[in-house]
Amino acid sequence: MNFEAVKSIYFFEMARTRRTLLQSVVSPVISTSLYFIVFGAAVGSRIQEIEGVSYGAFITPGLIMLTLLTQCIGNGSFGIYFPKFTGTIYELLSSPVSMTEIVLGYVGAAATKGMMIGLIILATASLFVHVTIAHPLVMLLFFVLTAVTFSLFGFIIGIWAKDFEQLNLIPMLVIPPLVFLGGSFYSVNMLPPFWQAVSHANPVLYLISGFRWSFFEIADVNPWISLTIIIGFLAVLMGLLTWIFRTGYRLRN
């Protein structure tokens, strides 16, 4: 394992966050504050509690997940797509660096940046509502697994994308609706039976439900099922990435 190569890629990607501090950090904080102000005033005044938890606290795990998914996918995809766009990817592929080391560098940096923003969102939420974490270790497990899984997902999107339109397709048009319809701002148990069944087909529901359980011990889905779903998705992505590296799909064209 060439740890110097991993470290170089990792710190190069982390340096990009410092260069775009306003976009990377300030924008998510402002967005989260607006969510609390708008939803707290418009919805929180009508729904005081959900399953014994104040509405503002209830939506906090969903907001963290919304930010974590979009940040990890965005950072993971852009990190590998930009070298493809500029042509520097061929220098990386021809260097004495293995595909595993490339993935560790790019995905590790994307996951780190996503988790940093997620923690900042949690701190921001604490300014508006009282948030307790019933199971910190379980919360950390869901947090890290989700960050790594969706950073890897973003990395694959970056390899697949042919242009900036495709690069932004899933992070902008697919992930936000899935998060909003995955129980971020409500409990799925509040829905009619038919829509509950439809919601259970949404994979993001399991992420948010398991993550929320680690905070308040309430969940729409058994947390062990949620954990299994995340690990299974991670395994699928690793298998897909192995195939991409073996075939050189959209890397050596």
GROMACS .gro file of C-alpha atoms in nm:
model
  253
    1MET     CA    1   0.000   0.000   0.000
    2ASN     CA    2   0.141   0.335  -0.110
    3PHE     CA    3   0.028   0.554   0.181
    4GLU     CA    4   0.211   0.857   0.041
    5ALA     CA    5  -0.006   0.844  -0.270
    6VAL     CA    6  -0.323   0.809  -0.062
    7LYS     CA    7  -0.215   1.100   0.158
    8SER     CA    8  -0.133   1.320  -0.142
    9ILE     CA    9  -0.473   1.264  -0.305
   10TYR     CA   10  -0.651   1.303   0.027
   11PHE     CA   11  -0.488   1.633   0.125
   12PHE     CA   12  -0.519   1.771  -0.228
   13GLU     CA   13  -0.896   1.714  -0.213
   14MET     CA   14  -0.919   1.854   0.140
   15ALA     CA   15  -0.736   2.168   0.024
   16ARG     CA   16  -1.018   2.230  -0.224
   17THR     CA   17  -1.256   2.267   0.070
   18ARG     CA   18  -1.042   2.544   0.217
   19ARG     CA   19  -1.038   2.722  -0.119
   20THR     CA   20  -1.418   2.706  -0.143
   21LEU     CA   21  -1.497   2.765   0.223
   22LEU     CA   22  -1.802   2.984   0.154
   23GLN     CA   23  -1.965   2.725  -0.068
   24SER     CA   24  -1.856   2.424   0.138
   25VAL     CA   25  -1.941   2.538   0.491
   26VAL     CA   26  -2.136   2.863   0.506
   27SER     CA   27  -2.401   2.766   0.249
   28PRO     CA   28  -2.514   2.444   0.430
   29VAL     CA   29  -2.529   2.629   0.763
   30ILE     CA   30  -2.751   2.903   0.616
   31SER     CA   31  -2.973   2.643   0.448
   32THR     CA   32  -3.015   2.450   0.774
   33SER     CA   33  -3.099   2.768   0.965
   34LEU     CA   34  -3.366   2.851   0.706
   35TYR     CA   35  -3.513   2.501   0.737
   36PHE     CA   36  -3.552   2.547   1.112
   37ILE     CA   37  -3.694   2.896   1.078
   38VAL     CA   38  -3.943   2.804   0.804
   39PHE     CA   39  -4.046   2.458   0.921
   40GLY     CA   40  -4.033   2.559   1.287
   41ALA     CA   41  -4.271   2.848   1.224
   42ALA     CA   42  -4.497   2.694   0.960
   43VAL     CA   43  -4.516   2.331   1.071
   44GLY     CA   44  -4.381   2.330   1.424
   45SER     CA   45  -4.661   2.559   1.540
   46ARG     CA   46  -4.916   2.298   1.424
   47ILE     CA   47  -4.725   1.980   1.515
   48GLN     CA   48  -4.584   2.023   1.861
   49GLU     CA   49  -4.451   1.668   1.902
   50ILE     CA   50  -4.405   1.347   1.706
   51GLU     CA   51  -4.393   1.031   1.920
   52GLY     CA   52  -4.296   1.238   2.224
   53VAL     CA   53  -4.016   1.433   2.052
   54SER     CA   54  -4.046   1.804   1.973
   55TYR     CA   55  -4.089   1.869   1.603
   56GLY     CA   56  -3.770   2.075   1.573
   57ALA     CA   57  -3.562   1.799   1.730
   58PHE     CA   58  -3.743   1.532   1.526
   59ILE     CA   59  -3.639   1.680   1.191
   60THR     CA   60  -3.274   1.726   1.294
   61PRO     CA   61  -3.153   1.375   1.191
   62GLY     CA   62  -3.331   1.416   0.855
   63LEU     CA   63  -3.161   1.750   0.792
   64ILE     CA   64  -2.822   1.602   0.879
   65MET     CA   65  -2.885   1.312   0.642
   66LEU     CA   66  -3.000   1.547   0.364
   67THR     CA   67  -2.676   1.744   0.396
   68LEU     CA   68  -2.457   1.435   0.438
   69LEU     CA   69  -2.593   1.260   0.128
   70THR     CA   70  -2.573   1.562  -0.100
   71GLN     CA   71  -2.228   1.667   0.024
   72CYS     CA   72  -2.076   1.317   0.003
   73ILE     CA   73  -2.217   1.246  -0.342
   74GLY     CA   74  -2.121   1.592  -0.469
   75ASN     CA   75  -1.766   1.583  -0.334
   76GLY     CA   76  -1.710   1.221  -0.435
   77SER     CA   77  -1.832   1.273  -0.791
   78PHE     CA   78  -1.660   1.606  -0.858
   79GLY     CA   79  -1.329   1.484  -0.714
   80ILE     CA   80  -1.284   1.215  -0.982
   81TYR     CA   81  -1.480   1.387  -1.262
   82PHE     CA   82  -1.265   1.701  -1.271
   83PRO     CA   83  -0.942   1.509  -1.353
   84LYS     CA   84  -1.139   1.337  -1.631
   85PHE     CA   85  -1.259   1.675  -1.757
   86THR     CA   86  -0.911   1.829  -1.760
   87GLY     CA   87  -0.736   1.514  -1.884
   88THR     CA   88  -0.511   1.477  -1.578
   89ILE     CA   89  -0.679   1.143  -1.499
   90TYR     CA   90  -0.441   0.976  -1.747
   91GLU     CA   91  -0.140   1.096  -1.548
   92LEU     CA   92  -0.296   0.943  -1.238
   93LEU     CA   93  -0.377   0.614  -1.413
   94SER     CA   94  -0.025   0.584  -1.556
   95SER     CA   95   0.143   0.659  -1.223
   96PRO     CA   96   0.252   0.379  -0.984
   97VAL     CA   97  -0.069   0.417  -0.782
   98SER     CA   98  -0.319   0.133  -0.753
   99MET     CA   99  -0.693   0.176  -0.799
  100THR     CA  100  -0.743   0.095  -0.430
  101GLU     CA  101  -0.517   0.383  -0.331
  102ILE     CA  102  -0.700   0.620  -0.568
  103VAL     CA  103  -1.035   0.521  -0.417
  104LEU     CA  104  -0.906   0.555  -0.061
  105GLY     CA  105  -0.776   0.904  -0.133
  106TYR     CA  106  -1.080   1.042  -0.314
  107VAL     CA  107  -1.353   0.863  -0.118
  108GLY     CA  108  -1.178   0.924   0.214
  109ALA     CA  109  -1.160   1.298   0.146
  110ALA     CA  110  -1.522   1.314   0.029
  111ALA     CA  111  -1.644   1.124   0.336
  112THR     CA  112  -1.435   1.344   0.568
  113LYS     CA  113  -1.575   1.664   0.416
  114GLY     CA  114  -1.930   1.528   0.434
  115MET     CA  115  -1.893   1.431   0.799
  116MET     CA  116  -1.741   1.768   0.886
  117ILE     CA  117  -2.040   1.947   0.734
  118GLY     CA  118  -2.277   1.700   0.905
  119LEU     CA  119  -2.125   1.779   1.245
  120ILE     CA  120  -2.151   2.151   1.172
  121ILE     CA  121  -2.520   2.103   1.088
  122LEU     CA  122  -2.569   1.917   1.417
  123ALA     CA  123  -2.403   2.204   1.603
  124THR     CA  124  -2.620   2.455   1.415
  125ALA     CA  125  -2.935   2.258   1.499
  126SER     CA  126  -2.838   2.267   1.868
  127LEU     CA  127  -2.870   2.645   1.854
  128PHE     CA  128  -3.240   2.611   1.766
  129VAL     CA  129  -3.355   2.298   1.950
  130HIS     CA  130  -3.242   2.069   2.230
  131VAL     CA  131  -3.096   1.756   2.070
  132THR     CA  132  -3.007   1.445   2.267
  133ILE     CA  133  -2.825   1.137   2.134
  134ALA     CA  134  -2.944   0.822   2.308
  135HIS     CA  135  -2.690   0.591   2.143
  136PRO     CA  136  -2.376   0.785   2.040
  137LEU     CA  137  -2.189   0.479   1.911
  138VAL     CA  138  -2.481   0.368   1.693
  139MET     CA  139  -2.520   0.725   1.570
  140LEU     CA  140  -2.151   0.734   1.480
  141LEU     CA  141  -2.178   0.397   1.302
  142PHE     CA  142  -2.470   0.513   1.085
  143PHE     CA  143  -2.297   0.847   1.028
  144VAL     CA  144  -1.966   0.701   0.910
  145LEU     CA  145  -2.119   0.416   0.707
  146THR     CA  146  -2.354   0.654   0.527
  147ALA     CA  147  -2.071   0.900   0.455
  148VAL     CA  148  -1.841   0.631   0.314
  149THR     CA  149  -2.117   0.457   0.116
  150PHE     CA  150  -2.247   0.769  -0.055
  151SER     CA  151  -1.899   0.909  -0.115
  152LEU     CA  152  -1.828   0.584  -0.299
  153PHE     CA  153  -2.159   0.624  -0.482
  154GLY     CA  154  -2.054   0.975  -0.581
  155PHE     CA  155  -1.716   0.845  -0.700
  156ILE     CA  156  -1.894   0.600  -0.931
  157ILE     CA  157  -2.122   0.879  -1.059
  158GLY     CA  158  -1.812   1.087  -1.135
  159ILE     CA  159  -1.669   0.801  -1.343
  160TRP     CA  160  -2.002   0.745  -1.521
  161ALA     CA  161  -2.078   1.111  -1.598
  162LYS     CA  162  -1.986   1.240  -1.944
  163ASP     CA  163  -2.064   1.605  -1.872
  164PHE     CA  164  -2.162   1.840  -1.590
  165GLU     CA  165  -2.530   1.782  -1.657
  166GLN     CA  166  -2.499   1.410  -1.583
  167LEU     CA  167  -2.270   1.489  -1.290
  168ASN     CA  168  -2.544   1.694  -1.120
  169LEU     CA  169  -2.837   1.477  -1.226
  170ILE     CA  170  -2.850   1.242  -0.927
  171PRO     CA  171  -2.730   1.481  -0.650
  172MET     CA  172  -2.971   1.757  -0.756
  173LEU     CA  173  -3.275   1.578  -0.902
  174VAL     CA  174  -3.283   1.235  -0.735
  175ILE     CA  175  -3.140   1.253  -0.383
  176PRO     CA  176  -3.333   1.558  -0.244
  177PRO     CA  177  -3.681   1.420  -0.334
  178LEU     CA  178  -3.589   1.081  -0.188
  179VAL     CA  179  -3.476   1.247   0.136
  180PHE     CA  180  -3.784   1.469   0.158
  181LEU     CA  181  -4.012   1.170   0.093
  182GLY     CA  182  -3.810   0.943   0.323
  183GLY     CA  183  -3.949   1.072   0.651
  184SER     CA  184  -3.715   1.366   0.703
  185PHE     CA  185  -3.988   1.600   0.821
  186TYR     CA  186  -4.255   1.354   0.932
  187SER     CA  187  -4.305   1.002   1.057
  188VAL     CA  188  -4.409   0.751   0.793
  189ASN     CA  189  -4.653   0.611   1.049
  190MET     CA  190  -4.858   0.930   1.004
  191LEU     CA  191  -4.937   0.831   0.644
  192PRO     CA  192  -5.225   0.612   0.519
  193PRO     CA  193  -5.138   0.241   0.479
  194PHE     CA  194  -5.094   0.263   0.101
  195TRP     CA  195  -4.844   0.549   0.121
  196GLN     CA  196  -4.663   0.377   0.405
  197ALA     CA  197  -4.606   0.081   0.174
  198VAL     CA  198  -4.485   0.314  -0.102
  199SER     CA  199  -4.250   0.490   0.139
  200HIS     CA  200  -4.090   0.160   0.238
  201ALA     CA  201  -3.972   0.125  -0.123
  202ASN     CA  202  -3.761   0.438  -0.070
  203PRO     CA  203  -3.408   0.330   0.036
  204VAL     CA  204  -3.337   0.666   0.201
  205LEU     CA  205  -3.616   0.598   0.451
  206TYR     CA  206  -3.401   0.327   0.609
  207LEU     CA  207  -3.102   0.560   0.646
  208ILE     CA  208  -3.303   0.835   0.813
  209SER     CA  209  -3.502   0.595   1.031
  210GLY     CA  210  -3.193   0.418   1.166
  211PHE     CA  211  -3.011   0.745   1.220
  212ARG     CA  212  -3.311   0.895   1.403
  213TRP     CA  213  -3.334   0.588   1.626
  214SER     CA  214  -2.981   0.653   1.750
  215PHE     CA  215  -3.100   0.996   1.868
  216PHE     CA  216  -3.446   0.935   2.014
  217GLU     CA  217  -3.503   0.556   2.009
  218ILE     CA  218  -3.795   0.600   1.769
  219ALA     CA  219  -3.792   0.463   1.417
  220ASP     CA  220  -4.021   0.384   1.125
  221VAL     CA  221  -3.810   0.075   1.046
  222ASN     CA  222  -3.616  -0.164   1.267
  223PRO     CA  223  -3.267  -0.009   1.302
  224TRP     CA  224  -3.100  -0.345   1.234
  225ILE     CA  225  -3.281  -0.363   0.900
  226SER     CA  226  -3.162  -0.009   0.828
  227LEU     CA  227  -2.803  -0.109   0.907
  228THR     CA  228  -2.832  -0.416   0.685
  229ILE     CA  229  -2.959  -0.201   0.396
  230ILE     CA  230  -2.661   0.036   0.424
  231ILE     CA  231  -2.406  -0.247   0.440
  232GLY     CA  232  -2.576  -0.423   0.148
  233PHE     CA  233  -2.569  -0.107  -0.064
  234LEU     CA  234  -2.201  -0.058   0.022
  235ALA     CA  235  -2.125  -0.415  -0.088
  236VAL     CA  236  -2.307  -0.359  -0.420
  237LEU     CA  237  -2.110  -0.039  -0.483
  238MET     CA  238  -1.780  -0.212  -0.408
  239GLY     CA  239  -1.869  -0.489  -0.652
  240LEU     CA  240  -1.963  -0.234  -0.919
  241LEU     CA  241  -1.639  -0.042  -0.863
  242THR     CA  242  -1.438  -0.364  -0.895
  243TRP     CA  243  -1.602  -0.426  -1.233
  244ILE     CA  244  -1.530  -0.067  -1.344
  245PHE     CA  245  -1.160  -0.103  -1.261
  246ARG     CA  246  -1.134  -0.442  -1.430
  247THR     CA  247  -1.293  -0.320  -1.753
  248GLY     CA  248  -1.168   0.040  -1.747
  249TYR     CA  249  -1.525   0.160  -1.802
  250ARG     CA  250  -1.511   0.531  -1.896
  251LEU     CA  251  -1.164   0.559  -1.750
  252ARG     CA  252  -0.944   0.459  -2.043
  253ASN     CA  253  -1.162   0.585  -2.328
   0.00000   0.00000   0.00000
